[in-house]
XYZ file of C-alpha atoms in Angstrom:
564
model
C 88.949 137.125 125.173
C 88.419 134.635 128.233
C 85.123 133.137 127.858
C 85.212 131.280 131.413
C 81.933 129.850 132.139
C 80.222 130.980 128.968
C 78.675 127.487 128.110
C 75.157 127.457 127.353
C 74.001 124.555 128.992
C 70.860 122.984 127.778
C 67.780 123.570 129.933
C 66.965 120.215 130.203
C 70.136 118.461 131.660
C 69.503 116.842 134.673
C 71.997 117.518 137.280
C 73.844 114.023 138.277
C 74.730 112.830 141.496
C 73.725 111.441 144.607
C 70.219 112.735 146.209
C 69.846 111.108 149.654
C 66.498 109.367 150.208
C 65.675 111.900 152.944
C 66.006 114.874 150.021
C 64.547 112.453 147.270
C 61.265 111.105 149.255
C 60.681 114.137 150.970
C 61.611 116.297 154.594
C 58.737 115.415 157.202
C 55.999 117.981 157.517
C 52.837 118.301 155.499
C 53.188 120.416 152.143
C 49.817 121.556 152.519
C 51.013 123.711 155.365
C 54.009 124.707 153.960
C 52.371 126.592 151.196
C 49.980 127.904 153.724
C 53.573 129.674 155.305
C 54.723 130.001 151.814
C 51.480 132.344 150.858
C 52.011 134.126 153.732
C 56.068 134.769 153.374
C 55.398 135.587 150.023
C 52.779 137.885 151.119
C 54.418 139.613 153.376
C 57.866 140.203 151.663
C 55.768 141.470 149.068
C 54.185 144.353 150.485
C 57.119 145.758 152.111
C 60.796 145.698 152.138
C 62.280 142.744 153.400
C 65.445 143.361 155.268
C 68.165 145.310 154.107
C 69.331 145.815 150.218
C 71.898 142.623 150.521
C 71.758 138.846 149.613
C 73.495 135.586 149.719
C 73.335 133.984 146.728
C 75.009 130.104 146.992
C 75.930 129.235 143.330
C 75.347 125.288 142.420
C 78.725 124.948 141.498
C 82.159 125.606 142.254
C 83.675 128.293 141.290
C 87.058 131.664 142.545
C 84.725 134.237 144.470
C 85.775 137.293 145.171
C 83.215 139.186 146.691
C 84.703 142.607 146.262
C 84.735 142.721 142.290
C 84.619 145.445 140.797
C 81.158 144.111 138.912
C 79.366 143.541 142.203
C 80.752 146.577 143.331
C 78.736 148.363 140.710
C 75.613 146.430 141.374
C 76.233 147.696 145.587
C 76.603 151.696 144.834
C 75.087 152.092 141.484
C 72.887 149.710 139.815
C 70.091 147.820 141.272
C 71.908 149.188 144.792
C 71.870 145.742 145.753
C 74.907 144.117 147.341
C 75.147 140.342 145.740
C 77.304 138.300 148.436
C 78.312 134.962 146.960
C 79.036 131.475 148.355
C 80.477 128.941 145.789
C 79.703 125.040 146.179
C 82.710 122.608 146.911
C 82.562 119.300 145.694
C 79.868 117.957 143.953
C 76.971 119.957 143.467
C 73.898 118.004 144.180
C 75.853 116.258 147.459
C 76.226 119.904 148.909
C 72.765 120.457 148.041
C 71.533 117.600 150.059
C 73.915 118.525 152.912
C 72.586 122.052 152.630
C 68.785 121.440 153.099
C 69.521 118.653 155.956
C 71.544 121.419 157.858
C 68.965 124.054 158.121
C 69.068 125.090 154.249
C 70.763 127.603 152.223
C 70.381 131.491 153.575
C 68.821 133.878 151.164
C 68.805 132.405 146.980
C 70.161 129.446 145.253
C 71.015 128.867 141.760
C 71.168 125.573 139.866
C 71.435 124.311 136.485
C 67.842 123.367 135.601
C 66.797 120.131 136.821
C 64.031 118.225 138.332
C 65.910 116.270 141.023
C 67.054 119.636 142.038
C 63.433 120.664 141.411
C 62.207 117.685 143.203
C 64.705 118.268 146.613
C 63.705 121.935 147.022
C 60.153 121.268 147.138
C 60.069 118.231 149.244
C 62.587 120.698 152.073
C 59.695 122.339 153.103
C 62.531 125.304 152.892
C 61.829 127.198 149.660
C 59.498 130.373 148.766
C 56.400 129.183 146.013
C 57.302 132.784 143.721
C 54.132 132.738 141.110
C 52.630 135.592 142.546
C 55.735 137.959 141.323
C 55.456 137.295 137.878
C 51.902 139.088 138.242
C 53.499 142.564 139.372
C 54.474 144.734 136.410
C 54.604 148.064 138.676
C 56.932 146.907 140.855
C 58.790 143.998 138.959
C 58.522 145.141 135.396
C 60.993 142.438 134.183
C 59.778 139.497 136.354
C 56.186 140.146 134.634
C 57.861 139.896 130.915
C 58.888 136.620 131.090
C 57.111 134.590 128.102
C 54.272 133.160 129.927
C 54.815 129.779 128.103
C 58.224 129.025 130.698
C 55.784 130.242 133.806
C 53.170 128.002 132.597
C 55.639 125.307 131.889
C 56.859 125.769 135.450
C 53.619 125.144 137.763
C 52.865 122.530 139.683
C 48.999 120.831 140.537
C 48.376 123.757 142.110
C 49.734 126.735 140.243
C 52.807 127.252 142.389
C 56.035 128.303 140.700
C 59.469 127.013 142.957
C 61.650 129.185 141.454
C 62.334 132.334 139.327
C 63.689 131.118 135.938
C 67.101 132.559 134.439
C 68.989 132.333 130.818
C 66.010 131.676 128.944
C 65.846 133.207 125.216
C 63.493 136.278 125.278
C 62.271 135.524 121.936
C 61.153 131.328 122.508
C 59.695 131.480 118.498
C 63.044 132.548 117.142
C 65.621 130.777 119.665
C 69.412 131.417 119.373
C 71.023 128.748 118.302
C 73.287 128.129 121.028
C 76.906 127.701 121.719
C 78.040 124.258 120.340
C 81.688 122.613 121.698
C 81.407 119.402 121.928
C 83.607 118.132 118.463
C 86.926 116.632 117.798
C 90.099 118.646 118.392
C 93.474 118.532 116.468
C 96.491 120.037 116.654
C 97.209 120.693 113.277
C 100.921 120.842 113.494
C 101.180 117.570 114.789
C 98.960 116.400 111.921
C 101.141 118.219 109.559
C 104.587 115.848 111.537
C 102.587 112.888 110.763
C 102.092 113.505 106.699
C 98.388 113.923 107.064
C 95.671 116.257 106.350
C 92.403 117.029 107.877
C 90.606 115.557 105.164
C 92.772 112.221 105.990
C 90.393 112.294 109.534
C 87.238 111.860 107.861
C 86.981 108.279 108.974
C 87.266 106.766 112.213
C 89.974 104.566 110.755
C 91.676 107.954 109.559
C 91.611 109.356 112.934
C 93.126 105.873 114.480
C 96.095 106.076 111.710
C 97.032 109.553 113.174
C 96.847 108.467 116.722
C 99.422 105.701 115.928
C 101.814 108.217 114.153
C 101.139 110.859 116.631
C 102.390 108.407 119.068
C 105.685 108.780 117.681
C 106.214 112.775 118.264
C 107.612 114.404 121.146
C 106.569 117.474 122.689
C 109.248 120.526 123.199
C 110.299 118.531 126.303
C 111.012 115.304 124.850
C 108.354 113.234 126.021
C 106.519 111.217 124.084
C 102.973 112.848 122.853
C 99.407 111.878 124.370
C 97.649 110.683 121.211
C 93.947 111.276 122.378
C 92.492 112.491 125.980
C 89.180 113.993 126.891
C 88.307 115.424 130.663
C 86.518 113.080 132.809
C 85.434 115.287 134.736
C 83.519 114.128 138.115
C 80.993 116.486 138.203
C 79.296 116.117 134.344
C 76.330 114.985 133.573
C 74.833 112.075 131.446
C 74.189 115.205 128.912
C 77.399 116.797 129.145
C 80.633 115.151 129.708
C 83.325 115.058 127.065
C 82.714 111.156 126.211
C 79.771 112.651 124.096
C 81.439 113.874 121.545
C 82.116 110.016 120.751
C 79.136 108.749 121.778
C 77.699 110.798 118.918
C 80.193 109.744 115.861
C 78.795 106.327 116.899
C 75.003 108.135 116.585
C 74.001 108.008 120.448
C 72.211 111.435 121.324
C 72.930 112.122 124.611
C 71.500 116.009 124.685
C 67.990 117.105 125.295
C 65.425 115.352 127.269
C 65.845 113.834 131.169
C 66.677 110.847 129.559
C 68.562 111.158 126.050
C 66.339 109.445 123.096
C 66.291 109.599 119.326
C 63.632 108.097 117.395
C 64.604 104.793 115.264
C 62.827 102.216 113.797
C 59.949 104.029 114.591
C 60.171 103.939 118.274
C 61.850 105.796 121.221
C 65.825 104.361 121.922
C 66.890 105.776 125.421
C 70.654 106.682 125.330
C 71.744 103.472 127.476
C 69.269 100.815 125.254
C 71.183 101.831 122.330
C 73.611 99.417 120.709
C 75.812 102.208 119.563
C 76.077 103.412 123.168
C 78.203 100.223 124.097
C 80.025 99.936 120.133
C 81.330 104.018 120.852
C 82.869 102.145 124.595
C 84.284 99.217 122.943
C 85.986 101.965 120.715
C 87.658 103.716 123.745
C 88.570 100.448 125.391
C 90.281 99.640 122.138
C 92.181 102.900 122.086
C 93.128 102.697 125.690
C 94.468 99.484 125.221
C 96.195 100.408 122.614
C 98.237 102.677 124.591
C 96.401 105.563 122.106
C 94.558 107.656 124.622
C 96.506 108.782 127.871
C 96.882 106.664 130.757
C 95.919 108.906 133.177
C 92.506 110.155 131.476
C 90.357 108.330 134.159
C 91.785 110.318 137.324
C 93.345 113.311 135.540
C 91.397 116.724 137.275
C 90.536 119.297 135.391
C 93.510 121.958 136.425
C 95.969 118.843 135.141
C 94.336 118.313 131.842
C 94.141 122.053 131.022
C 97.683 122.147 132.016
C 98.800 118.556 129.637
C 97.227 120.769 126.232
C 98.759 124.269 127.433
C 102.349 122.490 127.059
C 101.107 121.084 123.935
C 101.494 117.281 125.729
C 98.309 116.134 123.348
C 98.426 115.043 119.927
C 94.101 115.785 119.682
C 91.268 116.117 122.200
C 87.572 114.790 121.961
C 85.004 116.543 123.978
C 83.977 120.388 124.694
C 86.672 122.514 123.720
C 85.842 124.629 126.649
C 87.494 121.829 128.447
C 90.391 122.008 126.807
C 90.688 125.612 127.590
C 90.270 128.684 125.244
C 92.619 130.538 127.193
C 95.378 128.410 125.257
C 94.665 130.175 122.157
C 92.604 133.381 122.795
C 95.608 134.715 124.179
C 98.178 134.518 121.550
C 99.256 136.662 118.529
C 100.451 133.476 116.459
C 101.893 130.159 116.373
C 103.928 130.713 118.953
C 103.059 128.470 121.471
C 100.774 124.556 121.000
C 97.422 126.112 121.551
C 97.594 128.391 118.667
C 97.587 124.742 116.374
C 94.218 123.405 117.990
C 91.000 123.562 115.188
C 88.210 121.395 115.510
C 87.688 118.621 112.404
C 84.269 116.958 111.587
C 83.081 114.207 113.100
C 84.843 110.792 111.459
C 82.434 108.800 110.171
C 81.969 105.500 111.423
C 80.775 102.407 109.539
C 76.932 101.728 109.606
C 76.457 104.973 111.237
C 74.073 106.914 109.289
C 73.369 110.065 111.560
C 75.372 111.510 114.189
C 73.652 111.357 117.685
C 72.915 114.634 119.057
C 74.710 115.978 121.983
C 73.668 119.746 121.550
C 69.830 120.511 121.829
C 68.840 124.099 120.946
C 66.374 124.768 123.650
C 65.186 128.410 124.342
C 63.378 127.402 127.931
C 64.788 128.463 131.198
C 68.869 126.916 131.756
C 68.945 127.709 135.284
C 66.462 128.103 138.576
C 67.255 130.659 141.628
C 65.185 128.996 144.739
C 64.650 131.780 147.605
C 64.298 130.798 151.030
C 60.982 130.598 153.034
C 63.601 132.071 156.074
C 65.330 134.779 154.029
C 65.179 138.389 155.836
C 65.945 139.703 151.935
C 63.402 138.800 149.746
C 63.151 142.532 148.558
C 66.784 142.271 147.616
C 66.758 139.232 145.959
C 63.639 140.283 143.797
C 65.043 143.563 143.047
C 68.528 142.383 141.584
C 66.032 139.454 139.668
C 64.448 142.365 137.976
C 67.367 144.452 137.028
C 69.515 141.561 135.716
C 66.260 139.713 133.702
C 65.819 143.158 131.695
C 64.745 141.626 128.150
C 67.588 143.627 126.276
C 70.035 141.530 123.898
C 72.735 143.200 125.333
C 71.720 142.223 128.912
C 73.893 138.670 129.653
C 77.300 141.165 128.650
C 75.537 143.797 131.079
C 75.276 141.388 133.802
C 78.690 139.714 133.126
C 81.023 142.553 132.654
C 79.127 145.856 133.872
C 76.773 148.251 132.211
C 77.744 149.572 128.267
C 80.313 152.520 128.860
C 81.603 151.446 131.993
C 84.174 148.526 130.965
C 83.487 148.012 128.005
C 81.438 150.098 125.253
C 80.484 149.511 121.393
C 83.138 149.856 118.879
C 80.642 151.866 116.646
C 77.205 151.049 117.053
C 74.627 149.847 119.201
C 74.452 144.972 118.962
C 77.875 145.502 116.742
C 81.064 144.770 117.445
C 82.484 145.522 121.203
C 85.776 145.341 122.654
C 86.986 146.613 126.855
C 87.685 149.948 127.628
C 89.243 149.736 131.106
C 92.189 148.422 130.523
C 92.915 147.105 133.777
C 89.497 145.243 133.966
C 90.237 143.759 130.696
C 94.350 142.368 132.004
C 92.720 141.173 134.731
C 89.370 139.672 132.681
C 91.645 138.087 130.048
C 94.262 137.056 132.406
C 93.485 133.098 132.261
C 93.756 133.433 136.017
C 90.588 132.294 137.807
C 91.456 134.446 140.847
C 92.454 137.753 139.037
C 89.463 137.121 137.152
C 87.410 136.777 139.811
C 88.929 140.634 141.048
C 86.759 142.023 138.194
C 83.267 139.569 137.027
C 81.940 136.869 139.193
C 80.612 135.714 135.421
C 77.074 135.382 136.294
C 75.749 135.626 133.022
C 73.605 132.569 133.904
C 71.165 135.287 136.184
C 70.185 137.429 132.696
C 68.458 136.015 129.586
C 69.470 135.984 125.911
C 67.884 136.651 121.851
C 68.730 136.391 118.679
C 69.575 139.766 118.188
C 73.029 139.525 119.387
C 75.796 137.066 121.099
C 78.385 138.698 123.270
C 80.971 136.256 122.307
C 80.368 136.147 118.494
C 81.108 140.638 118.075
C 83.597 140.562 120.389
C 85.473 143.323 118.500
C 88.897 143.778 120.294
C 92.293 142.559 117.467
C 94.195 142.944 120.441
C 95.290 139.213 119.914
C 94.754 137.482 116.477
C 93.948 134.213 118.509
C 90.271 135.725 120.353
C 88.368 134.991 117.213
C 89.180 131.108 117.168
C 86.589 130.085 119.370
C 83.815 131.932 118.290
C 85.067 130.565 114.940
C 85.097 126.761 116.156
C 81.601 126.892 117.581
C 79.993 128.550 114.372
C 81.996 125.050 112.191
C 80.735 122.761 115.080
C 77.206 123.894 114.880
C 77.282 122.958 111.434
C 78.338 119.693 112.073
C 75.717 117.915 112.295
C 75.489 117.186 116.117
C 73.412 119.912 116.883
C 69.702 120.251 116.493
C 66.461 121.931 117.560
C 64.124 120.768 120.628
C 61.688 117.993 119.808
C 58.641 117.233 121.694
C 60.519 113.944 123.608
C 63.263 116.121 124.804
C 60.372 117.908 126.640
C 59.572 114.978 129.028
C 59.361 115.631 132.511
C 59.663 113.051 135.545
C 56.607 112.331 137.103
C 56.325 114.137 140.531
C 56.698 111.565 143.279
C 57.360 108.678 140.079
C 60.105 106.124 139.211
C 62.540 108.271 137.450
C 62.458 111.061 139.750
C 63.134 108.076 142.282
C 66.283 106.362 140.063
C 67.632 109.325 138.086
C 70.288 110.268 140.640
C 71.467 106.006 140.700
C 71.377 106.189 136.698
C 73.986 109.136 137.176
C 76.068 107.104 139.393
C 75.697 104.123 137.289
C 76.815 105.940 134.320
C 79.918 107.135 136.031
C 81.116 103.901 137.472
C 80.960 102.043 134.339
C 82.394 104.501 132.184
C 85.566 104.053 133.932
C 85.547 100.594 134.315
C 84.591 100.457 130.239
C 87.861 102.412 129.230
C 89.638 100.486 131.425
C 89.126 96.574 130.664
C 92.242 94.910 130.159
C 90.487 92.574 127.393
C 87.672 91.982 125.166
C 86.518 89.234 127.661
C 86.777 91.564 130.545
C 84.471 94.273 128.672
C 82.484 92.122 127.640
C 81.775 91.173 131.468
C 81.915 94.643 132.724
C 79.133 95.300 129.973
C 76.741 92.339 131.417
C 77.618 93.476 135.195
C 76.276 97.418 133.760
C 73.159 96.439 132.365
C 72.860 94.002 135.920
C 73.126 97.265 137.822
C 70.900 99.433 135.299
C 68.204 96.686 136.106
C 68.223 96.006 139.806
C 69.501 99.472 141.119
C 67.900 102.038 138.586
C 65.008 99.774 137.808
C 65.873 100.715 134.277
C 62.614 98.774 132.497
C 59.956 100.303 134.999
C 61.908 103.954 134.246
C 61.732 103.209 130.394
C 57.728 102.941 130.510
C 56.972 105.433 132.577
C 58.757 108.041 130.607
C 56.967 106.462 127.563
C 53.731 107.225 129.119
C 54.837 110.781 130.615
C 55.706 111.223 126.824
C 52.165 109.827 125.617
C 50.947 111.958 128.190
C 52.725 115.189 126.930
C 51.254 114.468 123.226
C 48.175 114.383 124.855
C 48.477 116.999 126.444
């Protein structure tokens, strides 16, 4: 079982990179009249049907597209009888984005990860559809109308338009799934068993440093030396998910939820960067990097390289999302017969004064992902008609959209939301391959376009014992929920940036702050040299990210959501 993509990302993480000012302040041209043309594309593609049954649809991230699987080749002849063509992003995400809507903008629909600088550029291009008026049109968009109001409503701006149609939202927003949690510690357990040690011996910080410094010591089958620690810095994360998060919360940072990460202490609001811990958790890496305890190359290892270091069992343990790491390296195997059948994730060590893990999961049930629709598209029908089929409020419906309808490739093993396993068994070689591009032959994995509920989780009745290694990672995210790094939505992680304000302005320079630092943090050759590179960070936080004016505005957009 090859869960790809499958990483519920929470709604709230603002994508990170570089906006250019002409995105971020706003395309010429008066908005006023571009909702005028809106109301009156809208209008129009409404009424009739727009152009033939076909749509581009340019995914926000990269990603092996084969336009011919056998999944879109369902959705073409039998159901919606809409032909989905796809155009992957290369590169980062929000820089091909910007590119995009200077060069004429995107062709038909666009989805992103929810965010408001996305938000923010879309608007401001003068380029996309406003979409309320669909939500209001049970006859002909039956799904699109059952959305809970409280995401539309959520969604509007001053004046009642809605940019976007929202995706992979829970149907149910009072009883919310509780969401797919990864981001932990990682040990391979032989290894740990080579050094004399237990799991329990990793309950401290101090623990896990002692087995570093003995896992040091091992070779792998190929008699090199093992890679204590590594984690995926990957270029495209965010500030809410990257695998550094997974420390930053043994050191109690939260990082997940709001536009800016905050916890409560001492009574008042701590963003992620003000917090002392944030730095301590740094200091900690630097230490271990210097210490010849994490590997060398972590800093400009890509991600094909690192899943390739812990599929020849090169690392000793792993910090960070396991999906990182690469379930493929243990969903696929019958027994211990190769390293990734040793990996299991261990509690977070506890660290001293460090009363509370900082969150970096936030279960949030609102809307994960936007699709934008062009003013120009010749396909709005289309687009609204696949919308409709794939948003059918079923629990079933993200497995529907990802791998086919039930019966086709893949059916119940006995009953209706129980267990469920392939039946095509060359859709399933191909699915659970571990190959991007022979996956890509079957499922463009667009889960991301449905919605989910309580009822039932694809990935946690997966019911196939084809391989005695499929179960792990539904088993590792149930022990990693529990661990104490995962909790509900609070009314802070709800702030928005204020349209036109200072952190819709700086948010994309906070993301590029983060990431040049980071590096430069791991990487100090001294305790003197940190200590600079620290003063030089909170420099640029200040006079490029304007980071006090950006802390009181969102402390009155979150008076003003109390208030509100």
């Amino acid at each position: 079982m090859l869960r790809g993509k499958w990483v519920k990302r929470n709604s709230l993480l603002a994508m990170a990179a570089v906006l250019l000012v002409s995105v971020i302040a706003g395309c010429s041209g008066s908005n006023n009249a571009n909702k005028e043309q809106n109301g009156a594309n809208a209008e129009q593609g409404g009424e009739s049907v727009a152009g033939s049954q076909k749509f581009n649809l340019w995914l926000g991230w990269s990603a092996t597209v084969n336009n011919d699987s056998l999944v879109q080749k369902y959705w073409k002849e039998e159901e919606p009888g809409v032909e989905v063509e796809l155009e992957a992003t290369q590169g980062d995400a929000v820089t091909a984005l910007n590119l995009k809507l200077n060069t004429g903008g995107f062709e038909d629909a666009a989805v992103f990860n929810r965010s408001e600088i996305v938000k923010a550029a879309m608007i401001r291009s003068n380029k996309v559809l406003s979409v309320e008026q669909y939500f209001d049109m049970p006859d002909k968009y039956p799904n699109l109308a059952a959305i809970p109001k409280e995401y539309l409503e959520d969604m509007k701006d001053a004046d009642g338009h809605i940019w976007s149609i929202p995706t992979w939202f829970d149907q149910n927003p009072d009883n919310p799934w509780p969401g797919w949690a990864s981001q932990s510690w990682l040990v391979r357990t032989d290894v740990l068993e080579k050094a004399g040690m237990t799991v329990e011996d990793l309950a401290t910080i101090e623990g896990v440093e002692a087995f570093l410094k003995k896992a040091a010591e091992q070779k792998d089958e190929s008699g090199k030396p093992l890679l204590p620690l590594s984690f995926l810095m990957d270029p495209n994360d965010t500030a809410g998910w990257n695998d550094e998060n997974a420390v930053l919360s043994t050191f109690g940072v939260t990082t997940g939820g709001g536009i800016i990460p905050a916890e409560k202490k001492d009574d008042q609001f701590v963003l992620m960067y003000d917090d002392p811990q944030y730095k301590a958790a740094y200091q900690w890496m630097n230490k271990m990097y210097r210490s010849n305890l994490i590997d060398p190359e972590v800093v400009t290892d890509k991600k094909e390289r690192y899943k390739e270091k812990n599929k020849a069992g090169r690392v000793a343990m792993n910090v960070g999302t396991f999906f990182n790491v690469d379930p493929d390296i243990w969903e696929t195997l019958d027994g211990p017969t190769e390293p990734g059948w040793f990996y299991q994730v261990v509690p977070f060590p506890k660290v001293a004064g460090v009363e509370k893990l900082g969150a970096n999961t936030v279960i949030n049930p609102y809307p994960g992902y936007d699709v934008y629709i062009s003013k120009n598209s010749k396909n709005l029908d289309a687009i609204l008609k696949f919308l409709d089929y794939s948003l059918q409020p079923k629990a079933e419906q993200q497995n529907v959209i990802n791998e086919g309808p039930v019966g086709k490739f893949w059916d119940w093993v006995d009953q209706p939301l129980g267990l469920w396993k392939y039946i095509d068994a060359e859709y399933e070689k191909a699915r659970n391959s571990g190959e991007p591009a022979q996956k890509a032959k079957v499922t463009p994995e667009l889960y991301m376009l449905s919605s989910y509920n309580n009822d039932w989780y694809p990935w946690w009745n997966y019911g196939s014992s084809d391989k005695a290694g499929s179960k792990k990672t539904a088993e590792f995210t149930a022990a990693v929920g529990q661990m104490g790094a995962v909790r509900s939505t609070e009314t802070h992680d709800l702030v928005k940036a204020k349209a036109g304000g200072l952190i819709e302005k700086y948010l994309p320079e906070l993301e590029n702050i983060r990431k040049e630092y980071r590096a430069k943090f791991i990487m100090a050759t001294s305790d003197e040299q940190f200590e600079s590179t620290w003063n030089a960070f909170r420099d640029a936080l200040e006079k490029r990210a304007h980071w006090t004016e950006v802390k009181q505005e969102w402390q009155e957009q979150y008076e003003a959501l109390l208030n509100a």
